[in-house]
Amino acid sequence: EDQVTQSPEALRLQEGESSSLNCSYTVSGLRGLFWYRQDPGKGPEFLFTLYSAGEEKEKERLKATLTKKESFLHITAPKPEDSATYLCAVRGGSQGNLIFGKGTKLSVKP
Amino acid sequence: DTAVSQTPKYLVTQMGNDKSIKCEQNLGHDTMYWYKQDSKKFLKIMFSYNNKELIINETVPNRFSPKSPDKAHLNLHINSLELGDSAVYFCASSQDKYGENTGELFFGEGSRLTVL
C-alpha cells in the first residue's frame, strides 16, 4: 500500500536555528514527490515538486532534496513567519492521485 | 480575487441532515478535487473531476455525491450526515489531470463540517 510518513510530528526551533524535516515513502512507481505548506485555517500551498533521486529545489530559506526512499525539507536560519505545517505528498499507483503524509508542525520562536 | 473559493467556511448540523458545500475556481483549470482532512490531519482525496467528468472516486460512502455543472464549479452534497463525517473538506484545482506536469494543486481555504 502506498504510504507517506513524516517526522517529526512537531518541531520547535529558535529563530535562526536550522533543521530538517523528513518524509519517507513507499509507493509503486513514484511519479513525483511534493511539498506543501499549510497555515492554520487555510488550505495547503504548493512549494516544490521533485521527480528523481538527487534532485534539489530551493525557495528562500527552504531546500527540498530527494532520495529513492525519502525526502528532506531543509530550513536554513528560519524566521517566525516560517511557522506552519509542512505536508509531503507523493503521486503513484494506478490512478496517480496525491497521497499526503500527516505533516510536520513547525514553530519558530523569535 | 480568490482563486479557489468554498462556501460555507463553517457548517454545524445534526446527524441525519443533508448538506452541500460549493466550490468555484477562477483559474481556468480543467481538473477539480475534493479532499477530506480528518481530526488526525490526514488529507485524503475523495473525488477528482476533469472537464466535468469524474476521474477518481475513492472509496467514499455513496452518501457523498459530487456535482460539476461546469469546469469552474465542483459541489459536494452529503446525505444523511453521520458523526464520522465531521472534518475539514478542501476543494482544489489543477491545470492538468492530477496536476501531472507540476504536481501543483491550488486549494481553497476549507469548509469545516461539524456533525452533532
CSV table of C-alpha atoms in Angstrom, one decimal:
chain,number,residue,atom,x,y,z
A,1,GLU,CA,0.0,0.0,0.0
A,2,ASP,CA,1.3,3.5,-0.9
A,3,GLN,CA,2.3,5.3,2.2
A,4,VAL,CA,3.9,8.6,3.3
A,5,THR,CA,5.4,9.1,6.8
A,6,GLN,CA,6.6,12.4,8.1
A,7,SER,CA,8.8,13.1,11.0
A,8,PRO,CA,8.9,14.6,13.5
A,9,GLU,CA,5.3,15.4,14.1
A,10,ALA,CA,6.2,18.7,15.6
A,11,LEU,CA,9.4,20.7,15.7
A,12,ARG,CA,10.1,23.8,17.7
A,13,LEU,CA,13.1,25.9,16.7
A,14,GLN,CA,14.6,29.2,17.7
A,15,GLU,CA,14.8,31.9,15.1
A,16,GLY,CA,18.0,31.2,13.1
A,17,GLU,CA,18.3,27.6,14.2
A,18,SER,CA,18.5,25.4,11.0
A,19,SER,CA,17.0,22.0,10.9
A,20,SER,CA,15.4,19.4,8.6
A,21,LEU,CA,12.0,17.7,8.2
A,22,ASN,CA,11.8,14.1,6.9
A,23,CYS,CA,9.4,12.5,4.5
A,24,SER,CA,9.8,8.7,3.9
A,25,TYR,CA,7.6,7.0,1.4
A,26,THR,CA,6.7,3.7,-0.1
A,27,VAL,CA,4.9,3.9,-3.4
A,28,SER,CA,4.6,1.7,-6.5
A,29,GLY,CA,6.1,3.7,-9.4
A,30,LEU,CA,6.8,7.2,-8.0
A,31,ARG,CA,5.7,9.9,-10.3
A,32,GLY,CA,6.7,12.9,-8.2
A,33,LEU,CA,7.1,14.0,-4.6
A,34,PHE,CA,5.6,17.3,-3.5
A,35,TRP,CA,6.0,19.6,-0.6
A,36,TYR,CA,3.2,21.9,0.6
A,37,ARG,CA,2.9,24.4,3.4
A,38,GLN,CA,-0.4,24.7,5.4
A,39,ASP,CA,-1.1,27.7,7.7
A,40,PRO,CA,-3.8,27.3,10.4
A,41,GLY,CA,-7.3,27.6,8.9
A,42,LYS,CA,-6.0,27.7,5.4
A,43,GLY,CA,-5.6,25.2,2.5
A,44,PRO,CA,-2.2,23.8,1.6
A,45,GLU,CA,0.0,25.9,-0.5
A,46,PHE,CA,2.3,24.3,-3.1
A,47,LEU,CA,6.1,24.6,-2.5
A,48,PHE,CA,8.1,22.1,-4.6
A,49,THR,CA,8.0,19.2,-6.9
A,50,LEU,CA,10.8,16.6,-7.1
A,51,TYR,CA,10.8,13.8,-9.6
A,52,SER,CA,14.1,11.9,-9.4
A,53,ALA,CA,16.7,10.9,-6.7
A,54,GLY,CA,19.3,13.5,-6.4
A,55,GLU,CA,17.1,16.4,-7.4
A,56,GLU,CA,17.1,19.5,-5.3
A,57,LYS,CA,14.8,22.6,-5.3
A,58,GLU,CA,15.2,25.8,-3.3
A,59,LYS,CA,13.0,28.7,-2.4
A,60,GLU,CA,14.2,31.3,0.0
A,61,ARG,CA,15.2,29.5,3.3
A,62,LEU,CA,13.8,26.2,2.1
A,63,LYS,CA,15.6,23.4,0.2
A,64,ALA,CA,14.0,20.1,-0.7
A,65,THR,CA,16.0,17.0,-1.6
A,66,LEU,CA,15.0,13.6,-2.8
A,67,THR,CA,16.5,10.1,-2.5
A,68,LYS,CA,15.0,6.8,-3.5
A,69,LYS,CA,13.2,6.3,-0.2
A,70,GLU,CA,12.8,9.8,1.4
A,71,SER,CA,12.8,13.5,1.0
A,72,PHE,CA,14.1,16.2,3.3
A,73,LEU,CA,13.0,19.7,3.7
A,74,HIS,CA,15.9,21.7,5.0
A,75,ILE,CA,15.1,25.0,6.7
A,76,THR,CA,18.1,27.4,6.9
A,77,ALA,CA,18.0,30.2,9.5
A,78,PRO,CA,14.2,30.0,9.9
A,79,LYS,CA,12.1,33.0,10.8
A,80,PRO,CA,8.8,33.1,12.8
A,81,GLU,CA,6.9,33.5,9.5
A,82,ASP,CA,8.1,30.0,8.5
A,83,SER,CA,5.9,28.6,11.3
A,84,ALA,CA,3.3,26.3,9.6
A,85,THR,CA,2.6,22.7,9.0
A,86,TYR,CA,4.6,21.2,6.1
A,87,LEU,CA,3.0,18.4,4.2
A,88,CYS,CA,4.7,15.9,1.9
A,89,ALA,CA,2.8,14.1,-0.8
A,90,VAL,CA,3.7,11.5,-3.4
A,91,ARG,CA,2.0,10.6,-6.7
A,92,GLY,CA,2.0,7.0,-7.7
A,93,GLY,CA,-0.2,4.0,-8.1
A,94,SER,CA,-2.7,3.3,-10.9
A,95,GLN,CA,-4.7,6.5,-10.6
A,96,GLY,CA,-2.0,8.9,-9.9
A,97,ASN,CA,-3.7,10.9,-7.2
A,98,LEU,CA,-1.6,12.6,-4.5
A,99,ILE,CA,-1.1,10.7,-1.2
A,100,PHE,CA,-0.4,13.0,1.7
A,101,GLY,CA,1.5,12.5,4.9
A,102,LYS,CA,0.3,13.8,8.3
A,103,GLY,CA,2.6,16.8,8.2
A,104,THR,CA,5.2,18.3,10.5
A,105,LYS,CA,4.1,21.3,12.5
A,106,LEU,CA,7.0,23.7,12.7
A,107,SER,CA,7.1,26.5,15.3
A,108,VAL,CA,9.8,29.1,15.1
A,109,LYS,CA,10.2,31.3,18.1
A,110,PRO,CA,11.8,34.8,17.9
B,1,ASP,CA,-9.6,37.9,-6.2
B,2,THR,CA,-9.7,34.4,-4.6
B,3,ALA,CA,-8.5,31.6,-6.9
B,4,VAL,CA,-10.4,28.7,-5.3
B,5,SER,CA,-13.3,29.7,-3.1
B,6,GLN,CA,-15.5,27.4,-1.0
B,7,THR,CA,-18.7,28.1,0.9
B,8,PRO,CA,-19.6,27.8,3.6
B,9,LYS,CA,-16.5,28.1,5.7
B,10,TYR,CA,-18.2,26.6,8.7
B,11,LEU,CA,-21.1,24.2,8.9
B,12,VAL,CA,-22.7,22.8,12.0
B,13,THR,CA,-25.6,20.4,11.6
B,14,GLN,CA,-27.4,17.5,13.2
B,15,MET,CA,-26.9,13.8,12.3
B,16,GLY,CA,-29.2,12.7,9.6
B,17,ASN,CA,-29.4,16.1,7.8
B,18,ASP,CA,-28.3,16.7,4.2
B,19,LYS,CA,-25.9,19.5,3.4
B,20,SER,CA,-23.9,20.9,0.4
B,21,ILE,CA,-20.6,22.6,0.0
B,22,LYS,CA,-19.9,24.7,-3.0
B,23,CYS,CA,-16.6,25.3,-4.8
B,24,GLU,CA,-15.6,27.7,-7.6
B,25,GLN,CA,-12.3,28.3,-9.2
B,26,ASN,CA,-11.4,31.2,-11.4
B,27,LEU,CA,-8.1,29.9,-12.6
B,28,GLY,CA,-9.3,28.3,-15.8
B,29,HIS,CA,-8.2,24.9,-14.6
B,30,ASP,CA,-9.5,21.7,-16.1
B,31,THR,CA,-9.4,19.5,-13.0
B,32,MET,CA,-11.0,19.9,-9.6
B,33,TYR,CA,-10.9,17.8,-6.5
B,34,TRP,CA,-12.5,17.3,-3.1
B,35,TYR,CA,-10.2,16.3,-0.2
B,36,LYS,CA,-11.1,15.4,3.3
B,37,GLN,CA,-8.8,16.3,6.3
B,38,ASP,CA,-9.9,14.4,9.4
B,39,SER,CA,-9.0,15.0,13.0
B,40,LYS,CA,-5.7,13.2,12.6
B,41,LYS,CA,-4.8,15.7,9.9
B,42,PHE,CA,-4.5,13.3,7.1
B,43,LEU,CA,-5.5,14.9,3.8
B,44,LYS,CA,-7.2,12.3,1.6
B,45,ILE,CA,-8.7,12.6,-1.8
B,46,MET,CA,-12.3,11.9,-2.3
B,47,PHE,CA,-13.1,12.9,-5.9
B,48,SER,CA,-11.5,14.3,-8.9
B,49,TYR,CA,-13.2,15.8,-11.9
B,50,ASN,CA,-11.5,16.6,-15.2
B,51,ASN,CA,-13.6,18.8,-17.5
B,52,LYS,CA,-16.8,17.9,-15.7
B,53,GLU,CA,-16.0,14.2,-15.9
B,54,LEU,CA,-15.4,12.0,-12.9
B,55,ILE,CA,-11.8,10.7,-12.9
B,56,ILE,CA,-11.2,9.5,-9.4
B,57,ASN,CA,-13.8,8.2,-7.0
B,58,GLU,CA,-12.0,6.9,-3.9
B,59,THR,CA,-13.8,4.6,-1.5
B,60,VAL,CA,-16.2,7.0,0.0
B,61,PRO,CA,-19.8,6.3,1.0
B,62,ASN,CA,-22.4,6.9,-1.7
B,63,ARG,CA,-24.0,9.4,0.7
B,64,PHE,CA,-21.3,11.8,-0.8
B,65,SER,CA,-22.2,13.0,-4.3
B,66,PRO,CA,-20.1,15.4,-6.2
B,67,LYS,CA,-21.7,17.5,-9.0
B,68,SER,CA,-19.8,19.6,-11.6
B,69,PRO,CA,-22.2,21.9,-13.5
B,70,ASP,CA,-19.2,23.3,-15.4
B,71,LYS,CA,-15.5,23.1,-15.2
B,72,ALA,CA,-15.2,26.0,-12.9
B,73,HIS,CA,-17.5,24.5,-10.2
B,74,LEU,CA,-17.5,21.4,-8.2
B,75,ASN,CA,-20.0,21.0,-5.4
B,76,LEU,CA,-20.2,18.3,-2.8
B,77,HIS,CA,-23.6,17.1,-1.5
B,78,ILE,CA,-23.7,14.9,1.6
B,79,ASN,CA,-26.9,12.9,2.5
B,80,SER,CA,-27.8,11.5,5.9
B,81,LEU,CA,-24.8,13.0,7.8
B,82,GLU,CA,-23.0,10.9,10.4
B,83,LEU,CA,-20.8,11.9,13.3
B,84,GLY,CA,-17.8,10.5,11.4
B,85,ASP,CA,-18.3,12.9,8.6
B,86,SER,CA,-17.0,15.7,10.8
B,87,ALA,CA,-13.9,17.0,9.1
B,88,VAL,CA,-12.5,19.8,7.1
B,89,TYR,CA,-13.3,19.5,3.4
B,90,PHE,CA,-11.0,21.1,0.9
B,91,CYS,CA,-11.7,21.9,-2.7
B,92,ALA,CA,-8.7,22.1,-5.1
B,93,SER,CA,-7.9,22.6,-8.7
B,94,SER,CA,-5.0,22.0,-11.1
B,95,GLN,CA,-4.2,22.9,-14.6
B,96,ASP,CA,-3.9,19.4,-15.8
B,97,LYS,CA,-5.2,15.9,-14.8
B,98,TYR,CA,-3.9,15.1,-11.4
B,99,GLY,CA,-1.5,18.1,-11.6
B,100,GLU,CA,0.5,15.8,-13.8
B,101,ASN,CA,3.0,18.3,-15.0
B,102,THR,CA,3.8,20.2,-11.9
B,103,GLY,CA,2.0,18.5,-9.1
B,104,GLU,CA,0.7,21.9,-8.2
B,105,LEU,CA,-2.8,21.9,-6.8
B,106,PHE,CA,-4.5,25.1,-5.7
B,107,PHE,CA,-6.5,24.6,-2.6
B,108,GLY,CA,-9.4,26.5,-1.2
B,109,GLU,CA,-9.5,27.6,2.5
B,110,GLY,CA,-11.6,24.6,3.6
B,111,SER,CA,-15.1,24.0,4.9
B,112,ARG,CA,-15.2,22.8,8.5
B,113,LEU,CA,-18.2,20.5,8.9
B,114,THR,CA,-19.3,19.5,12.4
B,115,VAL,CA,-22.0,16.9,12.8
B,116,LEU,CA,-23.7,16.8,16.2
